[in-house]
Each structure stands twice: as C-alpha cells, then as structure tokens.
Amino acid sequence: MFYLGIDFGGGSSKATLIDEKGRVLATASSEYETIYGKDGLATQKPDDWYKAAVANVRAILVKGFDPEQIECLCFDAATHTAVLLDENDEVVADSIYWTDTRSVKQKNYLLENYKDYIFEKTKHLPDTIWTLPELMYFRDEQPELYKKVAKVLFAKDYVRNRFAPSFVTDFIEAQGSMMFDFDKREWDEKLLGLASLKKSQMPKIAFPLDVVGYVCEKAAKESGLSTKTKVLVGSTDTAMEIFASGGVKDGDLAIKLATAGRIYMVSNKSFPDKNVINYSHLDGVHYYPGSGTKSCASSLRWFRDTFGGDFASFTEEAGKVPLGSDGLFFHPYLRGELTPYANPSLRGSFFGVSSSHTKAHFVRSIFEGVSFSMLDCLLYLKGQGLPLPEKAAVLGGATSSPVWMQILSDVLDMELIVSKTSDSSFGSALCSAIASGVFSSFEDAIGKSREIVKTVVPNKENHLRYQKLFDKYQEISKFTVDFYKDE
C-alpha cells in the first residue's frame, strides 16, 4: 500500500508518495502565483491550490502507481491563510497570505485595546501575520463582500473539503488564527466578535490524524484517485516539517530555510512571549515554540527575479567571495520582520556598498545577512530560557547550497544535520501511514524512515570572525529599527 502527503507553500504545492517503510516512491510539484501589490498586498487564489493538488496527483499516478493502492491522503499548508466561503461554499475573495502587511491599522487597534486579553487567550500579540487582523482589514475595506461570508476555512482545509467534504480544521491551524483559545482548544467568542464572526461560521476542531472521510467521486474523477482512499484532517506545514526533520521529542531543534526562516524546538511546554511563536505539536502533547525571520530564501529569490541568475551559479559565485563579503551587509527585512523586532514596517538594506563589490558579493551578503537574522532569532530564544542543544536539523531549499549551509553553521556555531527528505509533504505522507497503522507512533515513523545525508560542522575560527561582524550587523539593525519606528 502507498501513502500520500500534499503540501501548499508560498509559491507551489508538492506531493510525496511513500511506501510502508517510509521510502519516497515519487514526488511532484506545481507552481501557483502569490499576487503582490501596493501597501504590502500578498494574496493567493484558493482554486489554484486545488488545481495544483490535482496536477500533482496525476503527475504521480502517470508514473504507473495504482490509485487503488493509495490507502490514505493528508494535506498541509501555511498557517493563518483563511478562505472565506458564502452560503453556497463558493469563495468570496482571494485569500490573504500571511506575508501580507496591509492590516497594520487593525493590528494597532488590537494592541491598543485588546493586547492583554489576546495574549492571555492565544499566547501571541497581534501582528499582520495573524488571521484576525487580516479578516478585520478585509471587513473594513470590503464590507459588502465580507457580508457574504457564511463559513471560514483555512488553506489546507479548503482543498481537503473539495477532496472529501468536511467542515473541520485541526487545533494547530486554529491556534494560528488568533481567534482560538490556546489552552481550552476552542473558538473564543470575544475574539471571533472582533472579526464580526460567530462560532457557527467556524469549522469543528479535530486532531490532525483524524479521518474525515474518503475521496469524493468528483475529486476522484478529476485527480485519478480512488474513492477508497481515506482523507485525514491534516495540519500546518511547520508542524509537518519539524516532524519530518526528526522533531518528535523534548529538546529536538529544527531550523527552516525556506520562504521564511524559522527556528523551532520541541518542548514539553509552551513559552508565551511577544516574540516567540507557540503552537501545539501533532501529538497534542508537545509544543514547538519558535522564532522567525520573514524573508529567508525569498530574499535570494527576490534578488534572482530582480537582477537575474540562478541558484546554482549563486552558490558557486558566493563561494569565491571572502568571509564578510568585503564589508557588504544585508538585512533581510524585505517585508518587515518578526523576531526580535515584531515590526511589519521594517525594510531591508544593503549597507557598505562600494564600487569594488560585484554581484557575487551581493549574493554572499544575502547568505550572511539571512544567517545573522537567524542568529538574532536563536539568541532571542536562548534569552527566554529555552535549553538549546548543540545540534539542529535543517530543512528547506537552502540546504542544497553547501556555501550557505557552512555560513549558517559558522554563524550559529552549531552542527547542522540534513536528512534526505524532511519537507512538509513527506511529514504529511508519514501521517497518512501512521493513521493507517503502518507506524505505531510519530517516533516510530521517524526512527524507521529518517535518512541523514549530510552533517555540517562549524569552523570555530570563522565563528569568531562572524561574531565581530554580527556586532556591526546589530548596530545597523538598531538604526533601521529607529528609522522605521514611526511607520
């Protein structure tokens, strides 16, 4: 039998098919657009996710796999991304993606009037990344459309609902909405009211590995799947990623180098703090508190799209530039920043530019600047009392760059471990297998399927040099924060 996981990320969807031993048999991916616009707009079209999922399934099946042998399917996606449906289950408008920064006014209103209540209930402070201020913005700016909203789902739930009709979400996804009581695991009427919503408009809460049903006939016809394939509730991409990278027990640390950068640690308890993002883990017992930088690999993607080039040549060119990029600093605040500044108005910068700098210098400075930003995140977690280990699993597209990986290891002074497969679609596929009884637990699944392919050890001499550069990096950060404080 086979087990399928499908992820929806910032610009593409990926599907992974595994066997009963957790071995990857096939993968497929399809891109879709994130629409960017003025004033920080970032939206996606929900129908694009469904089309991408269908395309991915068909791309896998065309390789000769029998759909009758796919026992279970699980979806995951980025948190916060609400899908607004009318009474006919039709999408009311494009979904606001979590990198959208237009809800500053609503965020400030919540901070001024409900700061303590929100923090008590959700363990987070309002920011533009959360669903609550996003929905308030949409209500305030497009009230006629907002009046049509009958139901609220989230990205992976919307797609799952089209594969297996089900008005449900998991408690981790709900924690990312800022309308949910973190400890009681139920929708909070007062927080919902701030977005002019009622409990009846919100999905039921379930565990990620709960079965909601089977693939419906329409989705089976369009995707090629069997109507005998079970469909799970699913969860968020970060929960799946930290699980897939080996994060299953207290003290496991994972670093994500993808569209955004994240550092998160599996813990027996949450760590409520204004700059720490708290979520429950898949087992419902553990948590994975973490910190984040908004523009990680997306900084390099922006550079590529703006100035040309490709990732392979970037790595080769950056490797020829000396440590420190000959005095060129990059701050990756392209769309504001999370830890430790929590300011959506911050903007990025190249500092120290001279006529001797080449394109390769700019690329390496991006590698180093993002790594410094990750160090900012790590030091903040350490300052909050999280007992950080000396090793960390690393996942994300940036792991393919040996130059960037070595820079990150040197900057953090940490041994980095890369698994053969650790993306969220693999985590979802493993969940499909666990729910089907192939593995007895999350720990069992990782123990039998994880394959470590690379370990990067920090260069102590380079670390000392980077420490001095990091001091300068932080001095520039302080100026940037002060410059944008009134935005």
mmCIF file of N, CA and C in Angstrom, residues 234-306:
data_model
loop_
_atom_site.group_PDB
_atom_site.id
_atom_site.type_symbol
_atom_site.label_atom_id
_atom_site.label_comp_id
_atom_site.label_asym_id
_atom_site.label_seq_id
_atom_site.Cartn_x
_atom_site.Cartn_y
_atom_site.Cartn_z
ATOM 1 N N GLY A 234 -5.374 16.648 8.584
ATOM 2 C CA GLY A 234 -4.157 17.351 8.201
ATOM 3 C C GLY A 234 -3.802 18.451 9.183
ATOM 4 N N SER A 235 -2.747 19.207 8.872
ATOM 5 C CA SER A 235 -2.312 20.253 9.788
ATOM 6 C C SER A 235 -1.476 21.295 9.061
ATOM 7 N N THR A 236 -0.679 22.037 9.809
ATOM 8 C CA THR A 236 0.114 23.126 9.243
ATOM 9 C C THR A 236 1.449 22.620 8.714
ATOM 10 N N ASP A 237 2.022 23.381 7.803
ATOM 11 C CA ASP A 237 3.288 22.964 7.209
ATOM 12 C C ASP A 237 4.424 22.919 8.222
ATOM 13 N N THR A 238 4.432 23.853 9.178
ATOM 14 C CA THR A 238 5.530 23.851 10.145
ATOM 15 C C THR A 238 5.474 22.629 11.057
ATOM 16 N N ALA A 239 4.276 22.229 11.450
ATOM 17 C CA ALA A 239 4.147 21.025 12.276
ATOM 18 C C ALA A 239 4.652 19.811 11.519
ATOM 19 N N MET A 240 4.304 19.732 10.235
ATOM 20 C CA MET A 240 4.740 18.597 9.419
ATOM 21 C C MET A 240 6.241 18.633 9.187
ATOM 22 N N GLU A 241 6.799 19.822 9.007
ATOM 23 C CA GLU A 241 8.227 19.947 8.735
ATOM 24 C C GLU A 241 9.080 19.549 9.925
ATOM 25 N N ILE A 242 8.717 20.066 11.098
ATOM 26 C CA ILE A 242 9.537 19.740 12.261
ATOM 27 C C ILE A 242 9.452 18.247 12.568
ATOM 28 N N PHE A 243 8.286 17.653 12.335
ATOM 29 C CA PHE A 243 8.128 16.205 12.481
ATOM 30 C C PHE A 243 8.988 15.465 11.458
ATOM 31 N N ALA A 244 8.896 15.857 10.195
ATOM 32 C CA ALA A 244 9.636 15.187 9.131
ATOM 33 C C ALA A 244 11.151 15.296 9.307
ATOM 34 N N SER A 245 11.598 16.385 9.941
ATOM 35 C CA SER A 245 13.036 16.575 10.137
ATOM 36 C C SER A 245 13.562 15.811 11.352
ATOM 37 N N GLY A 246 12.670 15.178 12.098
ATOM 38 C CA GLY A 246 13.084 14.394 13.261
ATOM 39 C C GLY A 246 12.662 14.981 14.586
ATOM 40 N N GLY A 247 11.915 16.077 14.567
ATOM 41 C CA GLY A 247 11.486 16.722 15.795
ATOM 42 C C GLY A 247 10.278 16.050 16.416
ATOM 43 N N VAL A 248 10.512 15.134 17.336
ATOM 44 C CA VAL A 248 9.404 14.380 17.924
ATOM 45 C C VAL A 248 9.447 14.331 19.448
ATOM 46 N N LYS A 249 10.589 14.748 20.029
ATOM 47 C CA LYS A 249 10.697 14.665 21.496
ATOM 48 C C LYS A 249 11.252 15.961 22.074
ATOM 49 N N ASP A 250 11.078 16.121 23.358
ATOM 50 C CA ASP A 250 11.513 17.329 24.050
ATOM 51 C C ASP A 250 13.000 17.601 23.800
ATOM 52 N N GLY A 251 13.340 18.818 23.345
ATOM 53 C CA GLY A 251 14.729 19.197 23.101
ATOM 54 C C GLY A 251 15.172 19.134 21.659
ATOM 55 N N ASP A 252 14.387 18.513 20.779
ATOM 56 C CA ASP A 252 14.742 18.470 19.357
ATOM 57 C C ASP A 252 14.619 19.872 18.756
ATOM 58 N N LEU A 253 15.652 20.304 18.026
ATOM 59 C CA LEU A 253 15.686 21.645 17.430
ATOM 60 C C LEU A 253 15.704 21.535 15.918
ATOM 61 N N ALA A 254 14.922 22.372 15.259
ATOM 62 C CA ALA A 254 14.881 22.386 13.797
ATOM 63 C C ALA A 254 15.020 23.815 13.284
ATOM 64 N N ILE A 255 15.737 23.962 12.179
ATOM 65 C CA ILE A 255 15.925 25.256 11.528
ATOM 66 C C ILE A 255 15.402 25.134 10.106
ATOM 67 N N LYS A 256 14.514 26.034 9.755
ATOM 68 C CA LYS A 256 13.913 26.016 8.422
ATOM 69 C C LYS A 256 14.447 27.175 7.594
ATOM 70 N N LEU A 257 14.976 26.838 6.420
ATOM 71 C CA LEU A 257 15.475 27.850 5.491
ATOM 72 C C LEU A 257 14.640 27.775 4.223
ATOM 73 N N ALA A 258 13.480 28.393 4.245
ATOM 74 C CA ALA A 258 12.584 28.367 3.092
ATOM 75 C C ALA A 258 12.156 29.798 2.787
ATOM 76 N N THR A 259 10.937 29.997 2.281
ATOM 77 C CA THR A 259 10.451 31.346 2.001
ATOM 78 C C THR A 259 10.704 32.246 3.204
ATOM 79 N N ALA A 260 10.299 31.758 4.362
ATOM 80 C CA ALA A 260 10.644 32.404 5.632
ATOM 81 C C ALA A 260 11.649 31.531 6.357
ATOM 82 N N GLY A 261 12.331 32.086 7.333
ATOM 83 C CA GLY A 261 13.261 31.316 8.151
ATOM 84 C C GLY A 261 12.654 31.096 9.523
ATOM 85 N N ARG A 262 12.766 29.889 10.034
ATOM 86 C CA ARG A 262 12.201 29.593 11.343
ATOM 87 C C ARG A 262 13.188 28.762 12.160
ATOM 88 N N ILE A 263 13.189 28.994 13.465
ATOM 89 C CA ILE A 263 13.896 28.130 14.400
ATOM 90 C C ILE A 263 12.869 27.688 15.423
ATOM 91 N N TYR A 264 12.655 26.386 15.523
ATOM 92 C CA TYR A 264 11.681 25.919 16.490
ATOM 93 C C TYR A 264 12.165 24.663 17.197
ATOM 94 N N MET A 265 11.678 24.529 18.427
ATOM 95 C CA MET A 265 12.162 23.477 19.299
ATOM 96 C C MET A 265 10.996 22.717 19.910
ATOM 97 N N VAL A 266 11.069 21.408 19.875
ATOM 98 C CA VAL A 266 10.038 20.595 20.506
ATOM 99 C C VAL A 266 10.204 20.699 22.019
ATOM 100 N N SER A 267 9.100 20.956 22.705
ATOM 101 C CA SER A 267 9.157 21.197 24.145
ATOM 102 C C SER A 267 7.947 20.595 24.833
ATOM 103 N N ASN A 268 8.137 20.292 26.114
ATOM 104 C CA ASN A 268 7.026 19.784 26.923
ATOM 105 C C ASN A 268 6.077 20.892 27.355
ATOM 106 N N LYS A 269 6.475 22.151 27.115
ATOM 107 C CA LYS A 269 5.631 23.269 27.497
ATOM 108 C C LYS A 269 5.752 24.394 26.476
ATOM 109 N N SER A 270 4.784 25.290 26.499
ATOM 110 C CA SER A 270 4.838 26.454 25.623
ATOM 111 C C SER A 270 5.636 27.558 26.301
ATOM 112 N N PHE A 271 6.038 28.565 25.536
ATOM 113 C CA PHE A 271 6.825 29.678 26.063
ATOM 114 C C PHE A 271 6.186 30.996 25.625
ATOM 115 N N PRO A 272 5.089 31.386 26.295
ATOM 116 C CA PRO A 272 4.409 32.629 25.912
ATOM 117 C C PRO A 272 5.343 33.836 25.988
ATOM 118 N N ASP A 273 5.518 34.512 24.888
ATOM 119 C CA ASP A 273 6.385 35.695 24.819
ATOM 120 C C ASP A 273 6.021 36.441 23.551
ATOM 121 N N LYS A 274 6.172 37.748 23.571
ATOM 122 C CA LYS A 274 5.750 38.569 22.434
ATOM 123 C C LYS A 274 6.478 38.227 21.140
ATOM 124 N N ASN A 275 7.699 37.688 21.237
ATOM 125 C CA ASN A 275 8.472 37.371 20.043
ATOM 126 C C ASN A 275 8.686 35.877 19.825
ATOM 127 N N VAL A 276 7.972 35.061 20.570
ATOM 128 C CA VAL A 276 8.046 33.608 20.392
ATOM 129 C C VAL A 276 6.713 33.127 19.842
ATOM 130 N N ILE A 277 6.769 32.373 18.760
ATOM 131 C CA ILE A 277 5.562 31.814 18.153
ATOM 132 C C ILE A 277 5.315 30.442 18.755
ATOM 133 N N ASN A 278 4.148 30.246 19.357
ATOM 134 C CA ASN A 278 3.824 28.993 20.033
ATOM 135 C C ASN A 278 2.740 28.220 19.300
ATOM 136 N N TYR A 279 3.008 26.953 19.081
ATOM 137 C CA TYR A 279 2.000 26.047 18.539
ATOM 138 C C TYR A 279 2.083 24.714 19.278
ATOM 139 N N SER A 280 0.965 24.025 19.329
ATOM 140 C CA SER A 280 0.990 22.638 19.787
ATOM 141 C C SER A 280 1.605 21.781 18.689
ATOM 142 N N HIS A 281 2.139 20.624 19.086
ATOM 143 C CA HIS A 281 2.700 19.703 18.102
ATOM 144 C C HIS A 281 1.636 18.694 17.682
ATOM 145 N N LEU A 282 1.964 17.875 16.701
ATOM 146 C CA LEU A 282 0.994 16.954 16.116
ATOM 147 C C LEU A 282 0.398 15.969 17.110
ATOM 148 N N ASP A 283 1.192 15.585 18.119
ATOM 149 C CA ASP A 283 0.695 14.586 19.071
ATOM 150 C C ASP A 283 -0.274 15.177 20.087
ATOM 151 N N GLY A 284 -0.412 16.519 20.094
ATOM 152 C CA GLY A 284 -1.322 17.151 21.024
ATOM 153 C C GLY A 284 -0.786 17.258 22.432
ATOM 154 N N VAL A 285 0.415 16.752 22.664
ATOM 155 C CA VAL A 285 1.044 16.760 23.988
ATOM 156 C C VAL A 285 2.216 17.743 24.024
ATOM 157 N N HIS A 286 3.068 17.687 23.018
ATOM 158 C CA HIS A 286 4.222 18.573 22.942
ATOM 159 C C HIS A 286 3.859 19.900 22.268
ATOM 160 N N TYR A 287 4.815 20.821 22.308
ATOM 161 C CA TYR A 287 4.692 22.122 21.651
ATOM 162 C C TYR A 287 5.954 22.339 20.814
ATOM 163 N N TYR A 288 5.898 23.331 19.925
ATOM 164 C CA TYR A 288 7.146 23.707 19.241
ATOM 165 C C TYR A 288 7.276 25.225 19.174
ATOM 166 N N PRO A 289 7.626 25.842 20.301
ATOM 167 C CA PRO A 289 7.855 27.290 20.319
ATOM 168 C C PRO A 289 9.008 27.653 19.393
ATOM 169 N N GLY A 290 8.902 28.793 18.760
ATOM 170 C CA GLY A 290 9.965 29.163 17.833
ATOM 171 C C GLY A 290 9.980 30.647 17.523
ATOM 172 N N SER A 291 10.974 31.037 16.764
ATOM 173 C CA SER A 291 11.133 32.411 16.318
ATOM 174 C C SER A 291 11.272 32.398 14.807
ATOM 175 N N GLY A 292 11.168 33.568 14.199
ATOM 176 C CA GLY A 292 11.213 33.560 12.748
ATOM 177 C C GLY A 292 11.652 34.864 12.115
ATOM 178 N N THR A 293 12.215 34.744 10.910
ATOM 179 C CA THR A 293 12.549 35.889 10.082
ATOM 180 C C THR A 293 11.719 35.781 8.802
ATOM 181 N N LYS A 294 11.110 36.859 8.372
ATOM 182 C CA LYS A 294 10.139 36.796 7.284
ATOM 183 C C LYS A 294 10.738 36.448 5.925
ATOM 184 N N SER A 295 11.874 37.029 5.615
ATOM 185 C CA SER A 295 12.433 36.884 4.269
ATOM 186 C C SER A 295 13.736 36.109 4.319
ATOM 187 N N CYS A 296 13.637 34.805 4.126
ATOM 188 C CA CYS A 296 14.814 33.943 4.174
ATOM 189 C C CYS A 296 15.235 33.602 2.741
ATOM 190 N N ALA A 297 14.873 32.429 2.260
ATOM 191 C CA ALA A 297 15.183 32.088 0.870
ATOM 192 C C ALA A 297 14.472 33.026 -0.099
ATOM 193 N N SER A 298 13.373 33.637 0.345
ATOM 194 C CA SER A 298 12.669 34.593 -0.515
ATOM 195 C C SER A 298 13.535 35.813 -0.812
ATOM 196 N N SER A 299 14.519 36.114 0.053
ATOM 197 C CA SER A 299 15.449 37.208 -0.230
ATOM 198 C C SER A 299 16.276 36.886 -1.469
ATOM 199 N N LEU A 300 16.731 35.640 -1.544
ATOM 200 C CA LEU A 300 17.529 35.229 -2.699
ATOM 201 C C LEU A 300 16.656 35.142 -3.947
ATOM 202 N N ARG A 301 15.423 34.677 -3.748
ATOM 203 C CA ARG A 301 14.508 34.596 -4.890
ATOM 204 C C ARG A 301 14.199 35.995 -5.429
ATOM 205 N N TRP A 302 14.000 36.957 -4.531
ATOM 206 C CA TRP A 302 13.785 38.341 -4.957
ATOM 207 C C TRP A 302 14.981 38.842 -5.758
ATOM 208 N N PHE A 303 16.197 38.561 -5.270
ATOM 209 C CA PHE A 303 17.409 39.009 -5.943
ATOM 210 C C PHE A 303 17.496 38.382 -7.336
ATOM 211 N N ARG A 304 17.198 37.086 -7.420
ATOM 212 C CA ARG A 304 17.227 36.392 -8.715
ATOM 213 C C ARG A 304 16.221 36.994 -9.681
ATOM 214 N N ASP A 305 14.989 37.181 -9.221
ATOM 215 C CA ASP A 305 13.936 37.690 -10.097
ATOM 216 C C ASP A 305 14.193 39.128 -10.531
ATOM 217 N N THR A 306 14.876 39.891 -9.686
ATOM 218 C CA THR A 306 15.121 41.304 -9.977
ATOM 219 C C THR A 306 16.360 41.515 -10.839
#
